[in-house]
Every structure is written in structure tokens, then in C-alpha cells.
mmCIF file of C-alpha atoms in Angstrom:
data_model
loop_
_atom_site.group_PDB
_atom_site.id
_atom_site.type_symbol
_atom_site.label_atom_id
_atom_site.label_comp_id
_atom_site.label_asym_id
_atom_site.label_seq_id
_atom_site.Cartn_x
_atom_site.Cartn_y
_atom_site.Cartn_z
ATOM 1 C CA MET A 16 0.000 0.000 0.000
ATOM 2 C CA SER A 17 1.249 3.515 -0.733
ATOM 3 C CA VAL A 18 0.155 6.744 0.963
ATOM 4 C CA TYR A 19 1.057 10.214 -0.283
ATOM 5 C CA ASP A 20 0.516 12.885 2.380
ATOM 6 C CA GLY A 21 1.444 15.874 0.221
ATOM 7 C CA GLU A 22 5.119 15.740 1.121
ATOM 8 C CA ASN A 23 6.102 12.097 1.488
ATOM 9 C CA LEU A 24 5.271 8.899 -0.358
ATOM 10 C CA ILE A 25 5.095 6.105 2.200
ATOM 11 C CA ASN A 26 5.188 2.542 0.849
ATOM 12 C CA TYR A 27 3.979 -0.112 3.289
ATOM 13 C CA ASN A 28 4.866 -3.766 2.902
ATOM 14 C CA SER A 29 1.526 -5.566 2.704
ATOM 15 C CA GLY A 30 0.842 -7.732 5.745
ATOM 16 C CA SER A 31 3.592 -6.272 7.938
ATOM 17 C CA SER A 32 4.563 -3.059 9.679
ATOM 18 C CA ASP A 33 7.556 -2.485 7.347
ATOM 19 C CA TYR A 34 7.517 0.714 5.350
ATOM 20 C CA GLN A 35 9.744 2.993 3.292
ATOM 21 C CA THR A 36 9.367 6.790 3.166
ATOM 22 C CA ASN A 37 10.444 8.783 0.124
ATOM 23 C CA SER A 38 10.580 12.577 0.257
ATOM 24 C CA VAL A 39 8.834 14.337 -2.564
ATOM 25 C CA THR A 40 10.054 17.830 -3.296
ATOM 26 C CA LYS A 41 7.495 20.547 -3.801
ATOM 27 C CA SER A 42 8.298 23.676 -5.688
ATOM 28 C CA ASN A 43 6.451 26.594 -7.193
ATOM 29 C CA VAL A 44 8.647 26.233 -10.265
ATOM 30 C CA PRO A 45 7.086 23.859 -12.801
ATOM 31 C CA ILE A 46 9.210 20.866 -13.688
ATOM 32 C CA LYS A 47 9.727 20.671 -17.431
ATOM 33 C CA THR A 48 9.607 17.126 -18.695
ATOM 34 C CA ILE A 49 9.979 16.274 -22.339
ATOM 35 C CA VAL A 50 8.472 13.011 -23.432
ATOM 36 C CA LYS A 51 8.523 11.977 -27.064
ATOM 37 C CA VAL A 52 5.665 9.692 -27.892
ATOM 38 C CA GLY A 53 5.489 7.791 -31.136
ATOM 39 C CA LYS A 54 2.618 8.492 -33.469
ATOM 40 C CA VAL A 55 -0.469 6.426 -32.799
ATOM 41 C CA SER A 56 -2.075 5.228 -36.011
ATOM 42 C CA GLU A 57 -5.794 5.586 -36.624
ATOM 43 C CA LYS A 58 -6.061 1.787 -36.511
ATOM 44 C CA GLU A 59 -4.336 1.665 -33.103
ATOM 45 C CA ARG A 60 -6.449 4.558 -31.789
ATOM 46 C CA ASN A 61 -9.673 2.843 -32.807
ATOM 47 C CA TYR A 62 -8.620 -0.681 -31.823
ATOM 48 C CA LEU A 63 -11.121 -1.895 -29.228
ATOM 49 C CA LYS A 64 -13.202 1.288 -29.553
ATOM 50 C CA ASN A 65 -16.833 0.599 -28.662
ATOM 51 C CA THR A 66 -16.006 -2.843 -27.253
ATOM 52 C CA THR A 67 -17.391 -4.161 -23.994
ATOM 53 C CA ILE A 68 -15.499 -5.465 -20.975
ATOM 54 C CA HIS A 69 -16.586 -8.983 -21.890
ATOM 55 C CA GLU A 70 -15.079 -8.670 -25.379
ATOM 56 C CA ARG A 71 -11.716 -7.667 -23.868
ATOM 57 C CA ILE A 72 -11.383 -10.557 -21.420
ATOM 58 C CA THR A 73 -9.987 -13.771 -22.843
ATOM 59 C CA THR A 74 -8.106 -16.886 -21.769
ATOM 60 C CA VAL A 75 -4.475 -17.522 -22.663
ATOM 61 C CA ASP A 76 -2.864 -20.817 -21.604
ATOM 62 C CA GLY A 77 -5.691 -21.398 -19.131
ATOM 63 C CA GLU A 78 -5.244 -17.991 -17.461
ATOM 64 C CA LYS A 79 -7.624 -15.036 -17.677
ATOM 65 C CA ALA A 80 -6.095 -12.256 -19.810
ATOM 66 C CA TYR A 81 -7.212 -8.673 -20.314
ATOM 67 C CA ILE A 82 -6.857 -6.827 -23.602
ATOM 68 C CA HIS A 83 -6.129 -3.170 -22.805
ATOM 69 C CA ARG A 84 -6.684 -0.117 -24.917
ATOM 70 C CA ILE A 85 -3.611 1.835 -25.951
ATOM 71 C CA ASP A 86 -2.421 4.577 -23.565
ATOM 72 C CA PRO A 87 -0.515 7.022 -25.769
ATOM 73 C CA SER A 88 -0.180 9.537 -22.932
ATOM 74 C CA TYR A 89 1.761 7.148 -20.643
ATOM 75 C CA MET A 90 -0.196 8.127 -17.536
ATOM 76 C CA GLY A 91 1.726 5.809 -15.229
ATOM 77 C CA ILE A 92 0.181 5.413 -11.761
ATOM 78 C CA ALA A 93 -2.375 8.138 -12.561
ATOM 79 C CA LYS A 94 -3.944 5.647 -14.973
ATOM 80 C CA THR A 95 -5.340 3.765 -11.955
ATOM 81 C CA SER A 96 -7.789 6.608 -11.254
ATOM 82 C CA LEU A 97 -8.012 8.469 -14.554
ATOM 83 C CA PHE A 98 -8.387 5.433 -16.813
ATOM 84 C CA PRO A 99 -9.393 2.574 -14.477
ATOM 85 C CA GLU A 100 -9.927 -0.171 -17.042
ATOM 86 C CA ASP A 101 -7.918 -2.688 -14.956
ATOM 87 C CA ILE A 102 -10.317 -2.196 -12.065
ATOM 88 C CA ALA A 103 -13.336 -2.213 -14.347
ATOM 89 C CA MET A 104 -12.282 -5.474 -15.985
ATOM 90 C CA GLY A 105 -11.251 -7.090 -12.719
ATOM 91 C CA LEU A 106 -14.079 -6.005 -10.428
ATOM 92 C CA LEU A 107 -16.996 -5.262 -12.745
ATOM 93 C CA ALA A 108 -16.770 -7.993 -15.382
ATOM 94 C CA ASP A 109 -19.350 -10.140 -13.573
ATOM 95 C CA ASP A 110 -22.538 -8.045 -13.472
ATOM 96 C CA ALA A 111 -24.064 -10.326 -10.820
ATOM 97 C CA ARG A 112 -21.363 -9.409 -8.258
ATOM 98 C CA TRP A 113 -22.029 -5.650 -7.976
ATOM 99 C CA ASP A 114 -24.745 -2.974 -7.914
ATOM 100 C CA ILE A 115 -25.013 0.790 -8.234
ATOM 101 C CA THR A 116 -26.074 1.765 -4.725
ATOM 102 C CA GLY A 117 -26.297 5.554 -4.783
ATOM 103 C CA GLN A 118 -24.389 8.792 -5.162
ATOM 104 C CA GLU A 119 -21.834 10.568 -2.982
ATOM 105 C CA ASN A 120 -19.744 13.715 -3.181
ATOM 106 C CA ILE A 121 -16.018 12.982 -2.926
ATOM 107 C CA ALA A 122 -13.406 15.729 -3.352
ATOM 108 C CA GLY A 123 -16.160 18.066 -4.561
ATOM 109 C CA VAL A 124 -17.213 15.653 -7.313
ATOM 110 C CA LYS A 125 -20.646 14.031 -7.539
ATOM 111 C CA THR A 126 -19.954 10.306 -7.936
ATOM 112 C CA VAL A 127 -21.918 7.152 -8.578
ATOM 113 C CA VAL A 128 -21.357 4.501 -5.880
ATOM 114 C CA ILE A 129 -20.757 0.916 -6.992
ATOM 115 C CA GLU A 130 -20.580 -1.783 -4.315
ATOM 116 C CA GLY A 131 -19.930 -5.465 -4.751
ATOM 117 C CA LYS A 132 -18.276 -8.723 -3.821
ATOM 118 C CA LEU A 133 -14.788 -9.640 -4.978
ATOM 119 C CA ASN A 134 -14.330 -12.802 -7.010
ATOM 120 C CA SER A 135 -11.948 -15.433 -5.607
ATOM 121 C CA GLU A 136 -8.925 -14.104 -7.552
ATOM 122 C CA TYR A 137 -9.339 -10.530 -6.280
ATOM 123 C CA SER A 138 -10.358 -11.711 -2.827
ATOM 124 C CA LYS A 139 -6.956 -13.429 -2.535
ATOM 125 C CA ARG A 140 -5.116 -10.488 -4.104
ATOM 126 C CA TYR A 141 -6.555 -7.935 -1.673
ATOM 127 C CA ASN A 142 -7.143 -10.321 1.271
ATOM 128 C CA ALA A 143 -10.672 -8.918 1.262
ATOM 129 C CA LYS A 144 -14.278 -9.744 0.436
ATOM 130 C CA THR A 145 -16.090 -6.603 -0.811
ATOM 131 C CA PHE A 146 -15.412 -3.310 -2.583
ATOM 132 C CA LYS A 147 -16.848 0.158 -3.004
ATOM 133 C CA LEU A 148 -16.043 2.415 -5.963
ATOM 134 C CA ASN A 149 -16.908 6.091 -6.426
ATOM 135 C CA ILE A 150 -16.920 6.903 -10.139
ATOM 136 C CA GLU A 151 -17.463 10.276 -11.811
ATOM 137 C CA PRO A 152 -20.206 9.245 -14.267
ATOM 138 C CA ASN A 153 -19.388 11.592 -17.174
ATOM 139 C CA THR A 154 -15.683 10.721 -17.450
ATOM 140 C CA GLY A 155 -15.369 7.304 -15.796
ATOM 141 C CA ILE A 156 -12.674 8.675 -13.487
ATOM 142 C CA MET A 157 -12.419 6.620 -10.304
ATOM 143 C CA ILE A 158 -12.443 9.165 -7.480
ATOM 144 C CA GLN A 159 -12.266 6.584 -4.696
ATOM 145 C CA MET A 160 -11.853 2.821 -4.222
ATOM 146 C CA GLU A 161 -12.119 0.924 -0.956
ATOM 147 C CA VAL A 162 -11.680 -2.833 -0.488
ATOM 148 C CA PHE A 163 -12.942 -4.391 2.773
ATOM 149 C CA ASP A 164 -12.336 -7.640 4.624
ATOM 150 C CA SER A 165 -15.213 -9.611 6.185
ATOM 151 C CA SER A 166 -15.150 -7.445 9.337
ATOM 152 C CA GLY A 167 -15.459 -4.203 7.320
ATOM 153 C CA THR A 168 -11.817 -3.147 7.749
ATOM 154 C CA ILE A 169 -10.379 -1.310 4.746
ATOM 155 C CA LYS A 170 -7.591 -3.460 3.292
ATOM 156 C CA GLU A 171 -6.758 -1.306 0.256
ATOM 157 C CA SER A 172 -7.879 2.146 -0.824
ATOM 158 C CA ILE A 173 -7.332 4.917 -3.326
ATOM 159 C CA LYS A 174 -8.806 8.318 -2.566
ATOM 160 C CA THR A 175 -8.636 11.476 -4.620
ATOM 161 C CA LYS A 176 -8.347 14.500 -2.359
ATOM 162 C CA ASN A 177 -8.397 17.185 -5.048
ATOM 163 C CA ILE A 178 -9.361 17.094 -8.713
ATOM 164 C CA GLU A 179 -10.505 19.588 -11.318
ATOM 165 C CA ILE A 180 -12.383 18.238 -14.305
ATOM 166 C CA ASN A 181 -12.702 20.191 -17.565
ATOM 167 C CA LYS A 182 -10.652 23.129 -16.296
ATOM 168 C CA SER A 183 -8.915 25.079 -19.077
ATOM 169 C CA LEU A 184 -5.202 24.547 -19.468
ATOM 170 C CA ASP A 185 -2.495 26.990 -20.420
ATOM 171 C CA THR A 186 -1.493 25.690 -23.850
ATOM 172 C CA LYS A 187 1.897 27.403 -23.503
ATOM 173 C CA LEU A 188 2.862 24.579 -21.151
ATOM 174 C CA PHE A 189 2.722 22.105 -24.049
ATOM 175 C CA THR A 190 5.003 21.790 -27.031
ATOM 176 C CA SER A 191 4.174 19.949 -30.203
ATOM 177 C CA PHE A 192 7.027 18.088 -31.913
#
């Protein structure tokens, strides 16, 4: 499990009290990062467009495999919240295991609440039984995820503390190659 408190990234070793703290520098000066990304063809961009979760889950050598859409922006860890297809395919593939249970405001965002039971694979992975997701319905952004054991203790969580959706960006910050 990892926790970022605004200054430090603390990585806990699952199942023990071991942890590692990494300082994260904060500065008012923007960090300029140049990333060259190869061109994405129209075929690649549209590959899997308009497909369902069920069409992107297959079996390879007896193991369940997920076919992911291309991520030309290389979102890294941010992909977990901003483009949560791993969670969608893993937790929501079986419609009988979850329900939409309401709405909640998280980090100033009106979310749809999805609650359900983990399948055996994810139950082992998280050492838990149930989950709760808060999803922004217009974008699919996962604002919060909580995974609970049988006593209701949170075993794993992701929580967005601050997010701005559809805010204008200063285009001067971006360079086209």
C-alpha cells in the first residue's frame, strides 16, 4: 500500500509493519519534462473502440487475460484513477457481483457509488471480500476505491483528495514536436 501525504510517499509492505518513506520535493517552479511519444495510427487509436469489458477478457494458456486499450499519454500510476480499465475489468466484469447503490460527493465531485463482492482471484489479491467504488459518471474517473475484509476493515484504498475536471489549461505549457 502507498500513501502520499502531500510531502512524502510512504510505501507499506503488505501484511507487515515495514515501510519505506520517500521525500517528494514541492516547488512553485514547474518541472519541465519532455516526453517523445510515437505516433499512434488511426487503426491503433480505434482498436477496441466501442467494445465491452466482456469482449476484452480472454483466456491464454488457461489464465484469464485482459486486452487493454492503448495509452498514448503514458499516464503511469495516474492511470489507476483516470483510466481505471484494470479495475473495471477485474471487479466489474461479472454483473451479478455488484450494484449501483447511490451517489456521494467525494473531493467536490458528484460520484456514482458501486458496491460489490470480490471474485476469488481478487479476494486473494486484496485479502478482502467486498469493494466500493466512487466513479465520476461523465468521465469514468475513479475518485475513490475501498476494499474491505469480512469485518469491514479497509484493506486497500485509493482516494482522490483534489481534482478539477474540464478546467482550461495553459497551452503554452505544451510543445508539439
